Amino acid sequence: MRDIRNIAVIAHVDHGKTTLVDELLKQSGTFAAHQEVDERVMDSNDIEKERGITILSKNTAIDYEGVRINIIDTPGHADFGGEVERVLKMVDSVLLLVDAQEGVMPQTKFVVKKALQLGHRPIVVVNKIDKPAGEPDRVVDEVFDLFDQMGADEEQLEFPVIYAAARDGYAMHALEDEKKDLQPLFETILKEVPKPQGSEDNGLQLQVFTLDYDNFIGKIGISRIFNGTISMGETVVLVKADGEKVKGRVSKLIGFKGLERIEIQKAGAGDICAVAGFETIDVGDSLCDPANPMPLDPMHIEEPTLSVTFAVNDSPLAGTEGKFVTSNKIDERLASEMNTNIAMNYEQIGEGKFKVNGRGELQITILAENMRREGFEFSIGRPEVITKEENGVTMEPFEHLVIDTPDEFSGAIIEKLGKRKANMTNMVPMGAGFTRLEFEIPARGLIGIRTEFLTETKGEGVMNHSFLEFRPYSGTVESRKYGALVSMENGEALGYSIFNLQDRGVMFIKPQDKVYGGMVIGEHAKSNDLDVNPIKGKALTNVRASGSDDAIKLIPPRAMSLENALEWIEEDELVEVTPISVRVRKRELDPTVRKRAAKKAKYADE
Ligand SMILES: Nc1nc2c(ncn2[C@@H]2O[C@H](COP(=O)(O)OP(=O)(O)OP(=O)(O)O)[C@@H](O)[C@H]2O)c(=O)[nH]1
Ligand SMILES: [Mg+2]
C-alpha cells in the first residue's frame, strides 16, 4: 500500500487556510519550475475570487519525501459549515488554523466540535504570527480551553502546536526558531497524522464527498477509498443513501497531483480519487464490491436553519431581462444545486414557489448570485428561520455571535442587540481601543443586522456568528426602523422627481431606471411607507427660473446589491433578481389592497 496522509485544513473565516495550502503546494515542489501560480489558487470559481473567500471545499495532493499527502481546503464562513462537516469524515486528521491575533472565533468552535466528535486529534497551527499585535501564547491557551470545554480526551488535549505565517511561507515548532520554510509543518504532518486504516485486500468501500461535472464524461464523484481497490473499467455497485443499489462500470478514474487531474488505471485504500460512469451518483453515496456490498454510513450533517422563498418573477417587468424565467427552469436549477450541496434542500410550495432551506443568508445569496449570472430571473422573499417542535415546544436556532468593536460603540451595540433578544455572555478588552463582545442570539435577531452594525461602528466593527443549537422560541424581535418609499407609477424615473424626493429618505434608484407601481425606490426617513411619484416631470411654466436645471444635485443612490436588498426587506416585500437588475418591491403591488392588508395586520397585532 502507498504511504498516504489525508488531512483537512479547518478554521474560522480568513484565518489563512487557502494561503497555507498554496504555500504547501509550492514548497512541496509539486509545481514545475516555470509554472505561474495565482494567489489563493484553490479559490478557483468566480465568486470565490471576487470575494476572497472559499465556498466549496477542494482537494489537492502533494508528494513529500515519498509520501502522498491529500489536503482538503475547506471554507471558513459559517454558512458553509456543511462542507466542512462532510469533509471531516474523509480525512484522518486536521490542521486547525487560528489567527495569532483574533484567536478562537465562532467558526473555530464549530469546526473544533465537529473534528473532536469524529475523534480527530488536530494539529494546531497558530497562523499570522507576523502580526505585530499577535499573542500566540494566549491563543494556544484559548485553544486548550476550547478543547477542554468541548470534551476533548487526554490525547486530543496534547495537540501538537506549530507557529506559522502562511503568507510568508514559514512554520516553526517554537517561537524562537528560525523563520525559514514550511518543513516543520511537513514533518509534523508526516509524524502526527495517522496513516489511513483499511486495506487493499478487503472488498471495495468508497464514499463520495464532492461532486463535479464534466461536459464529456458527466457526473464525477470525488471520493475517499476506505477499503479495497478500484480500477478503470471495473463493474461495481453504487449504493445510494436510501439503500438503493445500482450496478455500473467505472468509465474514468482520475487521480490528483497538485492542481492537475490525471487519468489513472487503479487506486487503492486510503487514497482520494474521482470516479465517473455513474449518472445518479450523489454526495454521501458509496461504491462497493458487487460480491459483498457494504455501504458506508450515509452522512448526517447539521440541518438547515434558514429558509428563503424563490418564486417566478411576476413583476410588471418580468421576462424582459432574464433568459430562464419559468417555474420548470427554476425547479431544475434548484434540484441540480441540492444534488451537490447536502447542507441545503428545497421543496415546491405551490405555483412557481420554492422554499429553499440553507445555513445562512450568505449561502442563499450565493446560490441566487450564481443563478442570476447564469441568466435566471426570479424573486426572493425575506429570509425566515426554520423552527421545529420538540415535546410540544417551538424551538428556533440560536447563534453564537462575536463582535469586535471600537470601545466607544460597545454601549450602543449592546443596547441594539438587546432589542433583538441577544444575551451577552462575555466582554473583554482586546487592546488598541477595541472591545470583544460575545452573545447568544436567536438567528432571527441577526437577519438584516449587518448594514446597521457597520453604520453603527462607522465601518470599524467586525461581526461573526456560527450556529449554536435549537432553543425555545424567544418572542418577537425588533425589525427595520424605517418605512419604504413606494412608486405609484410605471415608467422611467426622472432626475427632477428624484431630486424632489431625496429629502424624504435614501433613494435606491437613479434617473432613467425603470420603475413600476409597488416598486420600492428608497428608504423612507420615517417608520411608515410612503407612496411617491418618481416619474413626475417638471411643471411647465412660462417664466424660466434662471439656472434651475443646474441646481439639481442628486445624491448618489444607495447601491442595493442582492445581499443588501435581501437584508433590507420585510415580510411584505420581495427582491426581484434578474441578470441585469436587483429591485425591491412590495409583494402586493396594488396600493389599495396593500393598505387594507397592512391595516388588518396592525389590528391583528393589537
Ligand atoms: N499577516 C498575515 N496575513 C495572512 C497570513 N496568511 C494569510 N493571510 C491573509 O489573510 C487573508 C485570508 O486568507 P485566506 O487564505 O483566503 O483565508 P481562508 O482561511 O482560506 O479564508 P476562507 O476560505 O474565506 O475561510 C488574506 O488576505 C491573506 O493574505 C499570514 O501568515 N500573515
Ligand atoms: Mg479559503
XYZ file of C-alpha atoms and ligand atoms in Angstrom:
639
model
C 0.000 0.000 0.000
C 1.098 3.504 -0.793
C 2.217 5.707 2.104
C -0.593 8.258 2.442
C -1.762 11.018 4.806
C -5.200 12.601 4.493
C -5.745 15.953 6.085
C -8.297 18.783 6.041
C -7.495 22.408 6.754
C -10.138 23.956 9.004
C -10.538 27.354 10.674
C -12.643 30.403 11.126
C -13.081 32.586 8.036
C -9.918 34.355 6.799
C -7.516 32.706 9.200
C -5.385 31.727 6.201
C -6.352 28.183 5.123
C -6.203 28.705 1.374
C -2.995 30.701 1.648
C -1.403 27.877 3.634
C -2.456 25.279 1.057
C -0.882 27.486 -1.643
C 2.421 27.504 0.184
C 2.324 23.787 0.920
C 1.803 23.184 -2.796
C 4.660 25.496 -3.757
C 7.145 24.194 -1.231
C 6.468 20.543 -1.913
C 7.845 21.079 -5.399
C 4.555 19.975 -6.891
C 4.540 22.802 -9.391
C 7.004 22.753 -12.261
C 9.621 25.493 -12.005
C 8.128 27.525 -14.854
C 4.505 27.204 -13.753
C 2.904 30.521 -12.839
C 0.578 30.158 -9.925
C -2.123 32.557 -8.783
C -2.530 33.693 -5.243
C -5.025 31.520 -3.362
C -5.106 29.230 -6.323
C -7.576 26.854 -4.681
C -10.276 29.537 -4.655
C -10.992 28.767 -8.267
C -14.517 29.883 -9.044
C -15.514 33.460 -9.921
C -17.384 34.362 -6.769
C -14.606 32.893 -4.630
C -12.038 35.029 -6.430
C -14.148 38.185 -6.226
C -14.937 37.853 -2.569
C -11.644 36.307 -1.484
C -13.442 33.544 0.377
C -13.653 29.809 -0.055
C -17.155 28.462 -0.704
C -16.565 24.884 -1.811
C -14.077 22.549 -0.251
C -11.447 21.383 -2.717
C -8.771 18.774 -2.600
C -5.227 18.640 -3.810
C -2.446 16.123 -3.467
C 1.237 16.663 -2.890
C 4.134 14.277 -2.697
C 6.584 14.953 0.066
C 9.578 12.695 0.687
C 7.807 9.801 -0.953
C 4.587 10.267 0.994
C 1.354 11.241 -0.688
C -0.394 13.991 1.301
C -4.019 14.609 0.309
C -5.132 18.012 1.542
C -8.701 19.298 1.566
C -9.134 23.044 1.859
C -12.457 23.947 3.487
C -14.493 27.143 3.715
C -14.383 29.129 6.959
C -17.609 31.073 6.687
C -20.320 29.713 8.975
C -22.857 29.382 6.162
C -20.680 26.761 4.503
C -20.175 24.714 7.652
C -21.929 21.785 5.953
C -18.996 21.481 3.554
C -16.611 21.143 6.472
C -18.732 18.567 8.271
C -18.789 16.160 5.381
C -15.104 16.581 4.602
C -14.060 15.776 8.158
C -15.175 12.190 7.717
C -12.855 11.774 4.735
C -9.610 12.613 6.494
C -7.538 11.173 9.306
C -6.593 14.453 10.935
C -6.938 18.198 10.564
C -4.789 21.301 10.542
C -6.664 23.704 12.787
C -5.587 27.234 11.930
C -6.080 30.020 14.440
C -5.178 33.624 13.791
C -2.463 34.707 16.263
C -4.320 37.913 16.989
C -8.019 37.087 16.643
C -7.747 33.810 18.484
C -10.700 31.451 18.863
C -13.708 32.707 16.877
C -17.255 31.315 16.424
C -16.439 29.098 13.465
C -13.285 27.845 15.212
C -15.620 26.470 17.869
C -17.928 24.896 15.332
C -15.186 23.106 13.409
C -13.371 22.025 16.569
C -16.556 20.498 17.942
C -17.090 18.515 14.746
C -13.452 17.426 14.490
C -13.253 16.263 18.108
C -16.551 14.400 17.822
C -15.116 12.397 14.937
C -12.125 11.515 17.086
C -9.565 13.618 15.240
C -6.539 14.901 17.097
C -5.905 18.272 15.427
C -2.537 19.786 14.673
C -2.957 23.362 15.856
C -1.360 25.946 13.586
C -1.174 29.411 15.115
C -1.087 31.409 11.897
C -0.211 35.006 11.028
C 2.406 35.215 13.765
C 3.947 38.040 11.756
C 1.124 40.283 13.032
C 2.606 42.771 15.499
C -0.475 42.531 17.750
C -0.423 38.744 17.724
C -0.363 36.878 21.038
C 0.477 33.291 20.134
C 0.699 32.098 23.754
C -2.700 33.484 24.631
C -4.140 31.845 21.530
C -2.720 28.432 22.416
C -4.307 28.771 25.872
C -7.620 29.687 24.277
C -7.447 26.637 22.044
C -6.655 24.408 25.000
C -9.638 25.772 26.951
C -11.864 25.304 23.953
C -10.801 21.662 23.507
C -11.391 21.096 27.187
C -14.871 22.645 27.054
C -15.735 20.535 24.039
C -14.898 17.365 25.935
C -11.557 16.528 24.323
C -9.857 13.406 25.710
C -6.299 13.319 27.119
C -4.731 12.562 23.786
C -6.612 15.302 21.961
C -5.616 17.786 24.668
C -1.968 17.065 23.947
C -2.251 18.525 20.489
C 0.900 19.414 18.579
C 1.379 23.151 18.003
C 3.017 24.857 15.043
C 3.559 28.598 14.674
C 3.291 29.883 11.137
C 2.999 32.790 8.776
C 1.338 31.110 5.827
C 1.616 34.157 3.645
C 5.349 34.390 4.212
C 5.799 30.647 3.806
C 7.343 29.610 7.112
C 6.423 27.475 10.110
C 8.198 26.759 13.402
C 7.977 24.299 16.273
C 8.781 27.075 18.752
C 8.518 30.843 18.538
C 12.251 31.378 18.785
C 13.092 29.018 15.908
C 14.437 30.227 12.602
C 11.801 31.553 10.188
C 12.743 29.525 7.146
C 10.169 27.397 5.388
C 7.288 25.028 5.965
C 9.448 21.999 6.659
C 8.468 21.886 10.364
C 4.835 21.633 9.298
C 5.514 18.923 6.709
C 7.416 16.946 9.345
C 4.598 17.326 11.827
C 2.022 16.137 9.292
C 4.060 13.016 8.487
C 4.628 12.301 12.156
C 1.266 13.147 13.717
C -1.375 12.341 11.128
C -2.388 8.690 11.469
C -1.927 6.520 8.396
C -5.226 5.550 6.784
C -6.830 2.432 8.204
C -8.370 -0.173 5.941
C -6.720 -2.494 3.489
C -6.451 -3.021 -0.236
C -7.148 -6.706 0.368
C -10.709 -6.044 1.528
C -13.707 -5.531 -0.731
C -14.145 -2.062 -2.214
C -15.658 0.605 0.049
C -15.557 4.167 -1.173
C -17.612 7.236 -0.313
C -18.319 10.329 -2.389
C -17.757 13.663 -0.627
C -17.883 16.154 -3.502
C -19.429 16.154 -6.936
C -18.030 17.563 -10.089
C -19.334 17.701 -13.609
C -17.644 17.419 -16.958
C -19.383 18.000 -20.283
C -17.732 14.969 -21.811
C -17.754 12.436 -19.047
C -20.748 13.599 -16.981
C -21.052 13.457 -13.223
C -17.877 12.789 -11.292
C -17.763 11.688 -7.672
C -14.706 12.805 -5.735
C -14.263 10.102 -3.172
C -12.231 8.616 -0.402
C -11.406 4.934 -0.705
C -11.710 3.299 2.710
C -11.089 -0.309 1.666
C -10.108 -2.328 -1.369
C -9.119 -1.044 -4.787
C -10.957 0.439 -7.732
C -9.886 0.064 -11.357
C -10.750 1.686 -14.626
C -13.435 -0.314 -16.452
C -14.385 -2.343 -13.402
C -18.019 -3.078 -12.531
C -19.023 -2.008 -9.021
C -22.217 -1.317 -7.078
C -23.411 2.171 -6.318
C -25.311 2.265 -3.024
C -27.475 5.356 -2.590
C -28.207 6.983 0.770
C -31.680 5.376 0.791
C -30.201 1.903 0.261
C -30.994 1.602 -3.446
C -28.317 -0.354 -5.334
C -27.304 0.152 -8.964
C -24.540 -1.706 -10.826
C -22.297 0.319 -13.077
C -18.954 0.469 -14.815
C -16.153 2.850 -13.936
C -15.787 4.815 -17.186
C -12.976 7.011 -15.922
C -10.741 7.100 -12.903
C -8.936 10.288 -12.059
C -6.125 10.964 -9.632
C -4.891 14.276 -8.225
C -1.478 15.847 -8.336
C -1.154 19.467 -7.277
C -3.740 21.290 -9.314
C -3.786 18.705 -12.035
C -6.046 15.779 -12.598
C -4.554 12.742 -14.197
C -6.264 9.687 -15.622
C -5.208 6.643 -13.674
C -5.844 2.906 -14.008
C -6.195 1.991 -10.378
C -6.451 3.458 -6.893
C -6.422 1.811 -3.512
C -7.475 2.059 0.121
C -6.551 5.315 1.846
C -6.404 7.418 -1.289
C -8.677 10.065 -2.765
C -9.771 9.775 -6.375
C -12.525 10.851 -8.747
C -14.823 8.348 -10.411
C -17.023 8.787 -13.487
C -19.592 6.490 -15.060
C -22.474 6.727 -12.598
C -25.228 9.035 -13.709
C -27.076 9.123 -10.399
C -24.055 9.412 -8.124
C -24.511 11.866 -5.227
C -22.629 13.139 -2.234
C -22.712 10.550 0.549
C -23.193 7.579 -1.820
C -20.903 4.557 -1.597
C -19.319 2.439 -4.297
C -18.857 -1.172 -3.221
C -17.673 -4.600 -4.186
C -20.595 -6.259 -6.071
C -19.834 -9.581 -4.372
C -20.402 -8.153 -0.925
C -21.704 -4.573 -0.954
C -21.094 -2.986 2.454
C -22.009 0.690 2.145
C -20.550 3.301 4.482
C -22.876 5.200 6.822
C -24.664 7.965 4.996
C -23.528 11.406 6.075
C -25.550 13.199 8.674
C -24.966 16.849 8.811
C -26.471 19.651 10.811
C -29.860 20.674 9.422
C -30.612 23.983 7.692
C -31.594 26.917 9.908
C -32.816 29.488 7.421
C -35.265 29.442 4.531
C -35.994 31.760 1.642
C -38.781 31.505 -0.910
C -37.684 31.624 -4.546
C -40.540 32.343 -6.957
C -41.223 33.014 -10.602
C -40.880 36.738 -11.218
C -44.330 38.294 -11.655
C -43.435 41.972 -11.594
C -44.573 44.215 -14.476
C -41.007 43.949 -15.830
C -40.987 40.132 -15.674
C -39.319 38.356 -18.558
C -37.694 41.438 -20.009
C -34.168 40.798 -18.735
C -33.688 37.111 -17.975
C -33.119 34.058 -20.130
C -34.567 31.415 -17.786
C -37.774 32.576 -16.197
C -40.178 29.658 -15.870
C -41.065 27.619 -12.842
C -39.716 24.486 -14.553
C -36.337 26.051 -15.199
C -36.030 27.296 -11.628
C -37.075 23.894 -10.327
C -34.437 22.139 -12.441
C -31.741 24.534 -11.337
C -32.554 24.161 -7.654
C -32.656 20.377 -8.000
C -29.188 20.308 -9.513
C -27.866 22.569 -6.746
C -29.179 20.326 -3.995
C -27.563 17.353 -5.702
C -24.137 18.625 -4.877
C -24.938 20.547 -1.742
C -26.212 18.365 1.047
C -26.371 21.229 3.520
C -29.270 22.691 1.511
C -32.647 21.410 0.421
C -35.814 22.761 -1.133
C -39.483 21.997 -1.622
C -42.137 23.215 -4.008
C -44.778 25.174 -2.086
C -47.329 25.888 -4.776
C -47.450 27.549 -8.178
C -43.984 28.697 -9.117
C -42.811 28.950 -5.499
C -39.938 27.072 -3.887
C -38.837 27.107 -0.293
C -35.040 26.880 -0.213
C -33.521 25.863 3.112
C -29.905 26.550 3.955
C -27.435 27.540 6.634
C -27.491 31.296 6.310
C -28.055 34.400 4.257
C -24.690 34.244 2.527
C -25.160 30.675 1.368
C -28.537 31.521 -0.125
C -27.306 34.790 -1.627
C -24.501 32.977 -3.379
C -26.902 30.485 -4.902
C -29.062 33.397 -6.099
C -25.992 35.241 -7.389
C -24.847 32.189 -9.341
C -28.318 31.780 -10.818
C -28.523 35.353 -11.980
C -25.134 35.076 -13.651
C -26.395 32.034 -15.496
C -29.315 34.084 -16.850
C -32.069 33.304 -14.382
C -34.760 35.717 -13.337
C -36.831 35.190 -10.173
C -37.937 36.790 -6.942
C -36.857 36.013 -3.401
C -38.580 36.758 -0.130
C -37.320 37.688 3.293
C -35.181 35.005 4.971
C -37.017 33.209 7.752
C -35.579 30.957 10.393
C -36.636 27.348 10.464
C -38.351 26.385 13.689
C -39.183 22.908 14.888
C -41.387 21.310 17.519
C -39.778 19.394 20.367
C -42.085 17.897 23.048
C -44.741 20.424 22.178
C -42.332 23.388 22.432
C -41.453 25.532 19.417
C -37.685 25.657 19.047
C -35.662 28.119 16.994
C -31.976 28.248 16.001
C -29.617 30.278 18.179
C -26.248 31.574 17.127
C -23.032 32.375 18.905
C -22.114 35.946 17.980
C -18.753 37.631 18.461
C -18.264 41.324 17.860
C -15.035 43.292 17.841
C -15.725 46.999 18.049
C -14.010 50.231 18.945
C -14.684 50.718 22.680
C -16.885 53.783 22.263
C -19.571 51.886 20.349
C -19.966 48.965 22.756
C -22.807 50.577 24.680
C -24.886 51.296 21.595
C -24.317 47.799 20.236
C -25.281 46.094 23.463
C -28.480 48.108 23.541
C -29.301 47.379 19.929
C -28.716 43.657 20.304
C -30.756 43.606 23.487
C -33.783 44.605 21.440
C -33.041 41.651 19.212
C -33.106 39.279 22.173
C -29.341 38.789 22.409
C -27.863 37.690 25.689
C -24.331 38.928 26.368
C -22.035 36.199 27.670
C -18.669 37.900 27.646
C -16.994 41.291 27.284
C -13.212 41.620 27.120
C -10.876 44.467 26.228
C -8.764 43.481 23.217
C -6.265 46.335 23.477
C -5.706 49.105 20.918
C -9.083 50.630 21.784
C -11.134 47.552 20.847
C -13.594 45.508 22.877
C -14.770 41.981 22.160
C -18.423 41.272 22.936
C -19.911 37.771 22.884
C -23.607 36.987 22.674
C -26.065 34.192 22.272
C -28.801 35.377 19.968
C -31.765 33.877 18.126
C -30.852 33.595 14.432
C -33.920 35.731 13.728
C -32.294 38.629 15.540
C -29.388 38.562 13.087
C -31.404 38.887 9.919
C -30.803 42.257 8.386
C -28.420 43.477 11.054
C -25.145 43.673 9.185
C -25.603 47.026 7.440
C -26.925 48.631 10.583
C -23.994 47.259 12.541
C -21.478 48.657 10.074
C -23.133 52.068 10.216
C -23.217 51.974 13.996
C -19.488 51.202 14.244
C -18.504 53.526 11.375
C -17.350 50.508 9.403
C -14.769 49.522 12.009
C -16.674 46.747 13.738
C -16.282 43.110 12.813
C -19.028 40.609 13.436
C -19.023 36.843 13.212
C -21.527 34.198 14.104
C -21.981 30.494 13.927
C -24.783 28.039 14.698
C -25.091 27.099 18.362
C -28.235 24.998 18.926
C -32.023 24.967 18.826
C -33.680 26.610 21.865
C -37.232 27.526 22.810
C -38.738 30.345 20.782
C -37.799 33.695 22.295
C -40.615 36.053 21.300
C -40.742 38.960 18.855
C -37.549 40.742 17.866
C -37.307 44.274 16.590
C -37.236 44.725 12.846
C -36.486 47.512 10.368
C -36.920 51.000 11.757
C -37.676 52.779 8.501
C -40.526 52.543 6.029
C -40.319 52.283 2.254
C -40.728 54.873 -0.473
C -43.015 53.126 -2.933
C -43.550 54.142 -6.532
C -47.139 54.852 -7.604
C -46.370 54.876 -11.307
C -44.930 52.793 -14.130
C -42.266 54.352 -16.286
C -38.748 55.752 -16.160
C -37.531 57.677 -13.165
C -36.770 61.345 -13.734
C -33.944 63.317 -12.167
C -36.314 66.118 -11.319
C -38.644 63.911 -9.258
C -35.777 62.121 -7.565
C -34.373 65.477 -6.614
C -37.685 66.422 -5.004
C -37.927 63.108 -3.182
C -34.462 62.877 -1.817
C -35.064 64.679 1.462
C -37.791 62.116 2.203
C -35.192 59.424 2.666
C -32.455 57.452 0.906
C -33.033 56.666 -2.774
C -32.249 53.263 -4.356
C -32.737 54.436 -7.940
C -31.187 56.882 -10.381
C -32.665 58.786 -13.338
C -33.797 56.577 -16.231
C -34.162 53.486 -14.058
C -37.330 51.579 -14.847
C -39.920 51.707 -12.090
C -43.418 50.353 -11.588
C -46.303 50.828 -9.203
C -45.500 48.973 -5.991
C -41.736 49.005 -6.551
C -39.700 50.251 -3.601
C -37.460 53.067 -4.773
C -35.988 54.139 -1.477
C -35.955 54.043 2.284
C -38.284 56.492 3.995
C -36.754 58.615 6.765
C -39.814 57.761 8.912
C -41.226 54.453 10.031
C -44.247 54.352 7.709
C -44.395 53.534 3.998
C -44.983 56.421 1.617
C -46.354 56.319 -1.929
C -44.439 58.650 -4.194
C -44.186 59.552 -7.849
C -40.657 59.225 -9.238
C -41.593 59.946 -12.865
C -43.249 63.307 -12.496
C -41.703 65.870 -14.822
C -41.174 69.495 -14.042
C -44.322 71.578 -14.393
C -44.007 73.786 -17.432
C -44.017 77.450 -16.546
C -43.895 80.488 -18.701
C -41.150 82.034 -16.710
C -37.849 80.229 -16.903
C -36.318 80.189 -13.495
C -32.722 81.072 -14.073
C -30.300 78.186 -13.819
C -32.933 75.908 -12.267
C -31.683 72.834 -14.092
C -28.114 73.037 -12.968
C -29.440 73.447 -9.444
C -30.440 69.780 -9.488
C -27.847 67.994 -7.388
C -28.625 64.342 -6.955
C -27.280 62.422 -4.007
C -25.874 59.118 -5.299
C -28.388 56.323 -4.615
C -27.689 53.562 -2.109
C -26.384 50.614 -4.099
C -28.724 47.718 -3.462
C -26.720 44.595 -4.085
C -28.530 41.314 -3.813
C -27.175 40.969 -0.303
C -28.175 44.463 0.813
C -31.635 44.039 -0.641
C -32.205 40.666 0.979
C -31.093 42.075 4.278
C -33.263 45.140 3.959
C -36.667 43.704 3.052
C -39.519 42.930 5.413
C -42.096 40.202 5.151
C -44.393 42.161 2.817
C -41.572 42.822 0.359
C -39.636 40.867 -2.275
C -36.351 41.185 -4.102
C -36.662 40.928 -7.865
C -33.498 39.405 -9.274
C -32.535 39.394 -12.951
C -29.176 39.106 -14.722
C -29.184 42.904 -15.039
C -31.072 44.297 -12.054
C -31.833 43.849 -8.389
C -35.088 45.614 -7.448
C -37.013 45.780 -4.227
C -40.798 45.628 -4.459
C -43.897 45.237 -2.373
C -45.329 41.739 -2.542
C -48.693 43.341 -3.174
C -48.332 45.922 -5.935
C -51.839 47.367 -5.798
C -51.819 50.234 -3.251
C -55.423 49.743 -2.107
C -55.026 46.037 -1.478
C -51.701 46.714 0.211
C -53.131 49.290 2.596
C -56.058 47.086 3.510
C -53.674 44.205 4.286
C -51.446 46.482 6.368
C -54.405 47.675 8.420
C -55.564 44.142 9.016
C -52.080 43.093 10.154
C -51.986 46.048 12.540
C -55.289 45.126 14.188
C -54.170 41.522 14.457
C -51.088 42.715 16.361
C -53.023 44.802 18.843
N -0.426 38.905 8.021
C -0.736 37.705 7.511
N -1.785 37.586 6.679
C -2.066 36.371 6.183
C -1.300 35.221 6.512
N -1.834 34.150 5.891
C -2.904 34.605 5.187
N -3.042 35.935 5.356
C -4.054 36.813 4.736
O -5.342 36.532 5.281
C -6.352 36.722 4.298
C -7.228 35.499 4.220
O -6.501 34.426 3.691
P -7.189 33.129 3.075
O -6.101 32.161 2.816
O -8.105 33.466 1.956
O -8.058 32.670 4.324
P -9.046 31.434 4.392
O -8.934 30.884 5.761
O -8.819 30.496 3.264
O -10.455 32.162 4.221
P -11.887 31.456 3.913
O -11.641 30.364 2.960
O -12.752 32.526 3.337
O -12.391 30.986 5.237
C -5.630 37.011 3.000
O -5.662 38.400 2.796
C -4.221 36.529 3.259
O -3.247 37.216 2.511
C -0.170 35.396 7.388
O 0.558 34.479 7.709
N 0.046 36.664 7.852
Mg -10.087 29.809 1.918
